[in-house]
Amino acid sequence: MHGNDYRDHQLRQFRRFVVKALVTVAVAWYLFTKVPLADVRKSLDGASPTWIALGFAIQILIRIVNAWRIRLIAAAQGAPLSFGAILSVLFTSALYGLLLPGSIGGGAATLVKYVGKGATASAALASMVVNRLLETITVLSFAAFFWGLAQLEAGATGSAYWAIALVVAAPLLLIVSYVLLFGRARLLARVERWRPFWERWRVTRGLGAVLQQCARAGSLRAMPAASVCSLSMFKELLAALSAYCFARSLGIELPLVAVAWMQSAVGLLVLLPITISGLGVRESALVLATRAYGVEPATALSWGLVQFASLLGIVLIGGLIEARAWWLSPARLT
């Protein structure tokens, strides 16, 4: 990338970050005009440290489970990424995703970190794409399943048929998706057929290498593929359990089933790149979702803020990992 092109790219990224920051401030301002700040402060003051600590511990466990899943996919690609290296990247990517503008954050910074740990750029990018695909499929299935289950438990007659259909269809969708990706069909492995097409041009030649790595990721044998599926589901269950702990810390006594579909729905919404780390989107969604359960808006808003605070805790761990790496770097020691 030439100097002018690089400066233009940086300027676009900075503008996107400014827009996201302005949207974040606007959403936060709107929320606090609708929800009394004093009520939010009162709710947070009464939060249980024990439940918060338990929820945060589960957040750390989520990263461990996710690192294990990514390690299985990296092994299929032949990428020399250890479990410890992947785990450290998951923590530091949270740091850069919060601090850096635009796609430089979580995405590109994670790519650079994986390459620094020994993976090729194409293998790292393919691993990120495959893991995001698996996570999106799993979160969608969980949101549909637990929403349907919550409707059935609540005895909602108007949506009973839809609820039953979702409870049955969501697990089937999840299983079929994994079978198509890693079973005999091996859809991921088939993407390599497009490699010669993209390698015709120099500009898109790198995409061919990425497709090859995606195909390698899709070559998982039955047992590792089943492990990847199990770990993906376990990760989402842990996310629901962590959100449940944060809810209990504020005295919110929602059923775990209700928390599970809310957590999955919020997880999809915060993927939208409109605010910084989903701040404001998460809280607004929880205020709306919990209204039908009789939760006070101030308490629901506090629930979202506690979850955001847990993300800041993960960011702090990422910062400590980066500080340690800098302190032990050969450049500093020399």
Coordinates of C-alpha atoms in Angstrom, one line a residue, residues 8 15 31 41 75 80 84 117 140 150 162 171 196 206 211 232 256-257 295 300 303-304 308 323 326:
D8 CA -6.3 7.7 3.2
R15 CA -13.6 8.8 10.7
L31 CA -30.7 6.0 27.7
R41 CA -26.5 4.2 40.7
A75 CA -4.4 -28.0 13.9
P80 CA 1.7 -23.8 14.5
G84 CA -1.4 -20.7 25.2
K117 CA 2.7 -16.4 16.9
L140 CA -28.5 -18.0 16.0
A150 CA -39.1 -19.5 27.1
W162 CA -43.9 -20.9 16.4
P171 CA -31.1 -27.9 17.2
P196 CA -7.9 -21.0 -9.5
G206 CA -4.2 -13.9 -1.7
L211 CA -9.7 -20.5 0.4
S232 CA -19.2 -24.1 20.4
L256 CA -32.0 -19.2 32.9
V257 CA -33.9 -20.0 29.7
V295 CA -37.7 -5.8 35.2
A300 CA -31.9 -3.8 33.2
W303 CA -27.3 -5.4 34.0
G304 CA -25.9 -4.2 30.7
F308 CA -19.7 -4.2 29.9
A323 CA 2.7 -5.2 29.2
W326 CA 6.8 -5.6 26.1

